[in-house]
mmCIF file of C-alpha atoms and ligand atoms in Angstrom:
data_model
loop_
_atom_site.group_PDB
_atom_site.id
_atom_site.type_symbol
_atom_site.label_atom_id
_atom_site.label_comp_id
_atom_site.label_asym_id
_atom_site.label_seq_id
_atom_site.Cartn_x
_atom_site.Cartn_y
_atom_site.Cartn_z
ATOM 1 C CA MET A 1 10.784 8.927 12.987
ATOM 2 C CA GLN A 2 10.077 12.326 14.489
ATOM 3 C CA ARG A 3 9.529 13.956 18.125
ATOM 4 C CA LEU A 4 5.908 13.916 19.060
ATOM 5 C CA ASP A 5 6.146 17.561 19.867
ATOM 6 C CA LYS A 6 7.649 18.342 16.329
ATOM 7 C CA ILE A 7 4.956 16.223 14.538
ATOM 8 C CA ILE A 8 1.987 18.443 16.331
ATOM 9 C CA ALA A 9 3.709 21.489 15.641
ATOM 10 C CA ASP A 10 4.031 20.656 11.927
ATOM 11 C CA ARG A 11 0.386 19.733 11.623
ATOM 12 C CA THR A 12 -1.369 22.453 14.002
ATOM 13 C CA SER A 13 -0.838 26.102 14.834
ATOM 14 C CA TYR A 14 -0.230 25.078 18.630
ATOM 15 C CA SER A 15 2.978 26.801 19.754
ATOM 16 C CA ARG A 16 5.505 24.604 21.142
ATOM 17 C CA SER A 17 4.878 25.410 24.881
ATOM 18 C CA GLU A 18 1.115 24.644 24.218
ATOM 19 C CA ILE A 19 2.116 21.453 22.895
ATOM 20 C CA LYS A 20 4.014 20.312 25.818
ATOM 21 C CA LYS A 21 1.621 21.557 28.332
ATOM 22 C CA LEU A 22 -1.005 19.389 26.322
ATOM 23 C CA ILE A 23 1.143 16.417 26.143
ATOM 24 C CA LYS A 24 1.930 16.731 29.975
ATOM 25 C CA ARG A 25 -1.836 16.996 30.702
ATOM 26 C CA GLY A 26 -2.417 13.591 28.998
ATOM 27 C CA GLU A 27 -4.747 15.465 26.218
ATOM 28 C CA VAL A 28 -2.393 13.839 23.274
ATOM 29 C CA MET A 29 -3.079 10.280 22.145
ATOM 30 C CA VAL A 30 -1.015 8.283 19.452
ATOM 31 C CA ASP A 31 -2.100 5.561 17.763
ATOM 32 C CA ASN A 32 -5.005 5.291 20.496
ATOM 33 C CA GLU A 33 -2.683 5.355 23.525
ATOM 34 C CA VAL A 34 -1.827 8.413 25.760
ATOM 35 C CA CYS A 35 1.440 9.609 25.334
ATOM 36 C CA GLU A 36 2.910 12.151 27.977
ATOM 37 C CA SER A 37 6.503 12.589 26.695
ATOM 38 C CA ALA A 38 7.011 15.167 23.957
ATOM 39 C CA ASP A 39 10.520 13.762 22.941
ATOM 40 C CA LYS A 40 9.117 10.304 22.117
ATOM 41 C CA ARG A 41 9.519 9.479 18.508
ATOM 42 C CA PHE A 42 6.770 8.476 16.008
ATOM 43 C CA GLU A 43 6.242 7.747 12.332
ATOM 44 C CA GLU A 44 5.496 11.236 10.633
ATOM 45 C CA ASN A 45 2.060 9.792 9.741
ATOM 46 C CA ALA A 46 1.175 8.378 13.101
ATOM 47 C CA ASP A 47 -2.590 8.815 14.160
ATOM 48 C CA ILE A 48 -2.743 11.573 16.773
ATOM 49 C CA THR A 49 -5.552 13.156 18.497
ATOM 50 C CA VAL A 50 -5.051 16.449 20.640
ATOM 51 C CA CYS A 51 -7.926 16.921 23.167
ATOM 52 C CA GLY A 52 -9.919 14.155 21.330
ATOM 53 C CA LYS A 53 -9.656 15.544 18.144
ATOM 54 C CA ALA A 54 -7.760 14.011 15.142
ATOM 55 C CA ILE A 55 -4.871 16.102 13.554
ATOM 56 C CA GLY A 56 -4.393 15.631 10.103
ATOM 57 C CA GLU A 57 -1.120 14.510 8.609
ATOM 58 C CA LYS A 58 1.241 17.194 7.395
ATOM 59 C CA TYR A 59 1.520 16.236 3.709
ATOM 60 C CA ILE A 60 -1.782 15.324 1.880
ATOM 61 C CA TYR A 61 -1.391 13.877 -1.637
ATOM 62 C CA LEU A 62 -4.575 13.500 -3.650
ATOM 63 C CA MET A 63 -5.609 12.408 -7.189
ATOM 64 C CA MET A 64 -8.443 14.143 -8.968
ATOM 65 C CA ASN A 65 -10.333 13.407 -11.975
ATOM 66 C CA LYS A 66 -10.432 16.942 -13.112
ATOM 67 C CA PRO A 67 -13.666 17.901 -14.457
ATOM 68 C CA ASP A 68 -14.021 20.253 -17.828
ATOM 69 C CA GLY A 69 -14.564 23.810 -16.721
ATOM 70 C CA THR A 70 -12.250 24.004 -13.947
ATOM 71 C CA VAL A 71 -8.967 25.691 -13.848
ATOM 72 C CA CYS A 72 -5.691 24.752 -12.194
ATOM 73 C CA ALA A 73 -5.128 27.372 -9.665
ATOM 74 C CA VAL A 74 -5.493 27.914 -6.041
ATOM 75 C CA ARG A 75 -7.766 30.830 -6.520
ATOM 76 C CA ASP A 76 -9.435 32.907 -9.281
ATOM 77 C CA SER A 77 -11.698 35.795 -9.287
ATOM 78 C CA ARG A 78 -13.722 34.768 -12.219
ATOM 79 C CA GLU A 79 -13.253 30.825 -12.958
ATOM 80 C CA ARG A 80 -14.070 27.810 -10.509
ATOM 81 C CA THR A 81 -10.750 26.255 -9.489
ATOM 82 C CA VAL A 82 -9.828 22.667 -8.809
ATOM 83 C CA ILE A 83 -9.469 24.017 -5.143
ATOM 84 C CA ASP A 84 -12.986 25.144 -4.932
ATOM 85 C CA ILE A 85 -14.424 21.798 -5.590
ATOM 86 C CA LEU A 86 -12.106 19.903 -3.195
ATOM 87 C CA PRO A 87 -14.217 18.308 -0.228
ATOM 88 C CA GLU A 88 -14.217 20.669 2.851
ATOM 89 C CA GLU A 89 -11.608 18.614 4.647
ATOM 90 C CA TYR A 90 -8.931 19.441 2.316
ATOM 91 C CA LYS A 91 -9.497 23.168 2.207
ATOM 92 C CA GLY A 92 -7.299 25.651 4.059
ATOM 93 C CA ARG A 93 -4.495 23.329 4.175
ATOM 94 C CA GLY A 94 -2.217 24.824 1.702
ATOM 95 C CA ILE A 95 -3.047 22.319 -1.292
ATOM 96 C CA PHE A 96 -2.255 23.280 -4.813
ATOM 97 C CA PRO A 97 -2.604 21.677 -8.134
ATOM 98 C CA VAL A 98 0.791 20.020 -9.517
ATOM 99 C CA GLY A 99 1.206 21.430 -12.954
ATOM 100 C CA ARG A 100 -1.626 22.523 -15.223
ATOM 101 C CA LEU A 101 -4.121 21.253 -17.342
ATOM 102 C CA ASP A 102 -6.276 23.602 -19.316
ATOM 103 C CA LYS A 103 -9.937 24.507 -18.309
ATOM 104 C CA ASP A 104 -11.427 22.192 -20.646
ATOM 105 C CA THR A 105 -8.932 19.169 -20.040
ATOM 106 C CA THR A 106 -10.086 16.313 -17.904
ATOM 107 C CA GLY A 107 -8.568 13.543 -16.178
ATOM 108 C CA LEU A 108 -5.598 12.841 -13.878
ATOM 109 C CA LEU A 109 -4.462 15.855 -11.658
ATOM 110 C CA ILE A 110 -2.181 15.490 -8.527
ATOM 111 C CA LEU A 111 -2.881 17.927 -5.955
ATOM 112 C CA THR A 112 -0.644 18.456 -2.689
ATOM 113 C CA ASN A 113 0.869 20.671 -0.023
ATOM 114 C CA ASP A 114 4.152 19.223 -0.567
ATOM 115 C CA GLY A 115 6.371 21.355 -2.603
ATOM 116 C CA GLU A 116 9.226 18.940 -2.863
ATOM 117 C CA LEU A 117 7.118 16.252 -4.623
ATOM 118 C CA ALA A 118 5.301 18.945 -6.901
ATOM 119 C CA HIS A 119 8.956 19.919 -7.801
ATOM 120 C CA ARG A 120 9.903 16.114 -8.660
ATOM 121 C CA ILE A 121 6.866 16.181 -10.964
ATOM 122 C CA THR A 122 7.082 19.101 -12.836
ATOM 123 C CA SER A 123 11.060 19.514 -13.182
ATOM 124 C CA PRO A 124 11.721 19.299 -16.788
ATOM 125 C CA LYS A 125 14.897 17.387 -16.000
ATOM 126 C CA LYS A 126 12.888 14.512 -14.751
ATOM 127 C CA GLU A 127 11.260 14.245 -18.233
ATOM 128 C CA ILE A 128 8.222 12.170 -16.457
ATOM 129 C CA LYS A 129 6.022 10.877 -19.336
ATOM 130 C CA LYS A 130 2.416 11.833 -19.483
ATOM 131 C CA TYR A 131 0.142 10.143 -21.468
ATOM 132 C CA TYR A 132 -3.111 11.859 -22.976
ATOM 133 C CA ILE A 133 -6.134 10.780 -25.047
ATOM 134 C CA ALA A 134 -7.601 13.337 -27.465
ATOM 135 C CA GLU A 135 -10.698 13.018 -29.304
ATOM 136 C CA THR A 136 -9.876 14.658 -32.714
ATOM 137 C CA ASP A 137 -11.446 15.760 -35.921
ATOM 138 C CA LYS A 138 -9.257 13.342 -38.118
ATOM 139 C CA PRO A 139 -6.746 10.596 -37.488
ATOM 140 C CA LEU A 140 -2.980 11.034 -37.620
ATOM 141 C CA THR A 141 -1.138 10.136 -40.757
ATOM 142 C CA GLU A 142 2.053 7.973 -40.823
ATOM 143 C CA GLU A 143 3.843 11.538 -41.565
ATOM 144 C CA ASP A 144 2.433 12.933 -38.452
ATOM 145 C CA ILE A 145 3.534 10.031 -36.449
ATOM 146 C CA ALA A 146 6.875 10.287 -37.614
ATOM 147 C CA ALA A 147 7.004 14.151 -36.979
ATOM 148 C CA PHE A 148 6.042 13.694 -33.238
ATOM 149 C CA LYS A 149 8.844 11.129 -32.878
ATOM 150 C CA GLU A 150 11.212 13.641 -34.337
ATOM 151 C CA GLY A 151 9.994 16.572 -32.247
ATOM 152 C CA ILE A 152 7.187 18.979 -33.183
ATOM 153 C CA THR A 153 8.238 22.471 -33.941
ATOM 154 C CA PHE A 154 5.396 24.820 -33.005
ATOM 155 C CA ARG A 155 4.243 27.512 -35.583
ATOM 156 C CA ASP A 156 6.159 30.126 -33.182
ATOM 157 C CA GLY A 157 9.371 28.183 -33.589
ATOM 158 C CA THR A 158 9.375 26.491 -30.291
ATOM 159 C CA LYS A 159 10.698 22.849 -30.660
ATOM 160 C CA CYS A 160 9.474 20.029 -28.568
ATOM 161 C CA LYS A 161 11.271 16.905 -27.756
ATOM 162 C CA GLY A 162 10.451 13.762 -29.416
ATOM 163 C CA ALA A 163 6.982 12.255 -28.271
ATOM 164 C CA ASP A 164 5.034 9.149 -29.183
ATOM 165 C CA ALA A 165 1.343 9.567 -30.946
ATOM 166 C CA GLU A 166 -0.707 6.721 -32.044
ATOM 167 C CA ASN A 167 -4.171 6.434 -33.619
ATOM 168 C CA LEU A 168 -6.477 4.474 -31.159
ATOM 169 C CA LYS A 169 -9.215 2.028 -32.221
ATOM 170 C CA SER A 170 -12.481 3.890 -31.812
ATOM 171 C CA ASP A 171 -16.162 3.195 -32.921
ATOM 172 C CA GLU A 172 -17.301 6.483 -34.844
ATOM 173 C CA LYS A 173 -14.876 9.010 -33.280
ATOM 174 C CA PHE A 174 -11.059 9.759 -33.933
ATOM 175 C CA ARG A 175 -8.931 9.123 -30.893
ATOM 176 C CA VAL A 176 -5.230 9.797 -30.714
ATOM 177 C CA GLY A 177 -2.915 8.959 -27.737
ATOM 178 C CA VAL A 178 -0.005 11.191 -27.160
ATOM 179 C CA THR A 179 2.985 10.432 -24.577
ATOM 180 C CA ILE A 180 5.050 13.691 -23.919
ATOM 181 C CA SER A 181 7.856 14.129 -21.466
ATOM 182 C CA GLU A 182 7.660 17.961 -21.009
ATOM 183 C CA GLY A 183 4.707 20.488 -20.117
ATOM 184 C CA LYS A 184 4.592 23.406 -22.355
ATOM 185 C CA PHE A 185 1.575 25.458 -22.446
ATOM 186 C CA HIS A 186 -1.179 23.754 -24.432
ATOM 187 C CA GLN A 187 1.199 21.390 -25.839
ATOM 188 C CA VAL A 188 -0.767 18.424 -27.030
ATOM 189 C CA LYS A 189 -3.308 20.720 -28.709
ATOM 190 C CA LYS A 190 -0.325 22.845 -30.363
ATOM 191 C CA MET A 191 1.347 19.765 -31.491
ATOM 192 C CA LEU A 192 -1.665 18.230 -33.043
ATOM 193 C CA ALA A 193 -2.590 21.531 -34.620
ATOM 194 C CA VAL A 194 0.969 21.661 -36.191
ATOM 195 C CA CYS A 195 -0.405 18.697 -38.121
ATOM 196 C CA ASP A 196 -3.589 20.358 -38.873
ATOM 197 C CA ILE A 197 -5.719 18.293 -36.434
ATOM 198 C CA LYS A 198 -8.248 19.695 -34.051
ATOM 199 C CA VAL A 199 -8.569 18.495 -30.481
ATOM 200 C CA LEU A 200 -12.174 18.109 -29.551
ATOM 201 C CA LYS A 201 -11.549 16.794 -26.045
ATOM 202 C CA LEU A 202 -8.756 15.827 -24.168
ATOM 203 C CA THR A 203 -7.987 13.781 -21.173
ATOM 204 C CA ARG A 204 -4.905 12.818 -19.296
ATOM 205 C CA ILE A 205 -4.482 9.267 -18.221
ATOM 206 C CA ASN A 206 -1.264 8.952 -16.379
ATOM 207 C CA ILE A 207 1.823 10.898 -15.067
ATOM 208 C CA GLY A 208 4.625 8.380 -15.018
ATOM 209 C CA ASN A 209 3.379 5.146 -13.316
ATOM 210 C CA LEU A 210 0.520 6.912 -11.686
ATOM 211 C CA TYR A 211 -2.759 6.247 -13.778
ATOM 212 C CA ILE A 212 -6.073 7.760 -13.126
ATOM 213 C CA ASP A 213 -8.410 5.841 -10.953
ATOM 214 C CA VAL A 214 -11.176 4.796 -12.974
ATOM 215 C CA LYS A 215 -13.748 4.434 -10.204
ATOM 216 C CA LEU A 216 -13.430 8.491 -9.634
ATOM 217 C CA ASN A 217 -16.079 10.346 -11.081
ATOM 218 C CA LYS A 218 -15.540 13.625 -12.892
ATOM 219 C CA GLY A 219 -14.567 16.377 -10.085
ATOM 220 C CA GLU A 220 -13.940 13.585 -7.460
ATOM 221 C CA CYS A 221 -10.797 13.007 -5.683
ATOM 222 C CA ARG A 222 -9.235 10.467 -3.318
ATOM 223 C CA LYS A 223 -6.029 10.323 -1.209
ATOM 224 C CA LEU A 224 -2.870 8.602 -2.889
ATOM 225 C CA ASN A 225 -2.045 5.441 -1.203
ATOM 226 C CA ASN A 226 1.369 4.913 0.254
ATOM 227 C CA ILE A 227 2.521 2.534 -2.734
ATOM 228 C CA GLU A 228 1.470 5.363 -5.115
ATOM 229 C CA ILE A 229 3.147 8.042 -3.061
ATOM 230 C CA GLN A 230 6.577 5.887 -2.853
ATOM 231 C CA ARG A 231 6.111 5.386 -6.626
ATOM 232 C CA ILE A 232 6.173 9.111 -7.325
ATOM 233 C CA PHE A 233 8.897 9.832 -4.912
ATOM 234 C CA PHE A 234 11.168 7.172 -5.744
ATOM 235 C CA SER A 235 10.569 5.531 -9.418
ATOM 236 C CA ASN A 236 12.197 7.336 -12.460
ATOM 237 C CA PHE A 237 8.637 7.568 -14.018
ATOM 238 C CA ASN A 238 9.843 6.244 -17.299
HETATM 239 N N1 URA B 1 -1.579 19.642 -23.348
HETATM 240 C C1 URA B 1 -2.649 20.522 -23.848
HETATM 241 O O1 URA B 1 -2.831 21.089 -24.835
HETATM 242 N N2 URA B 1 -3.606 20.964 -22.792
HETATM 243 C C2 URA B 1 -3.488 20.240 -21.494
HETATM 244 O O2 URA B 1 -4.253 20.645 -20.597
HETATM 245 C C3 URA B 1 -2.590 19.388 -21.160
HETATM 246 C C4 URA B 1 -1.620 19.100 -22.317
#
């Protein structure tokens, strides 16, 4: 629970004195009722209108089905970013992508303006598992699967933690499922390259227990619901 004037200050650019005046004048409604006391406490996600206009919540949590051809950056002078393709209502709210997927990687991407959540997801200490499906030029051998379990060493000598890799049943194409608990640059592609396997397409399916919503088309996003947000904050993801 938080003071009404503090909630409004967090969500808008009004000064504290402007907020007090607006509240006194009866211009502020909380959950459809006028509230004239600045120090009354409400849930931080309460529905609030100021002068009849809804003011958004402080933190926004989105999942996007990232399309091919977009970069995980807030802005880029040459490339289309995942922020460029957000619906207008989410622009200018300080939202950024949590972690990085390559330009040609698709699938689950979390976007938020909450630095604490981003840190929880990307911190190497948390070892959050991420599952990817790769379309490849050939299947894994038993030796490859064992090497993943042991921990692949990149060609430059960088050692990865143990990971799970499996061949997936597929009609004509080769598909490989890979679970990793770190986020090194181009990690999945480089791990498979060590096994002499080329990745043709790569998509991320889940981050911990948050799965891509199959109803989202490529490039679409939606807000995470409260259960999904709680899961990210409080589960150990493994
Ligand atoms: N591993 C990769 O190689 N690329 C990604 O985008 C994510 C994981």
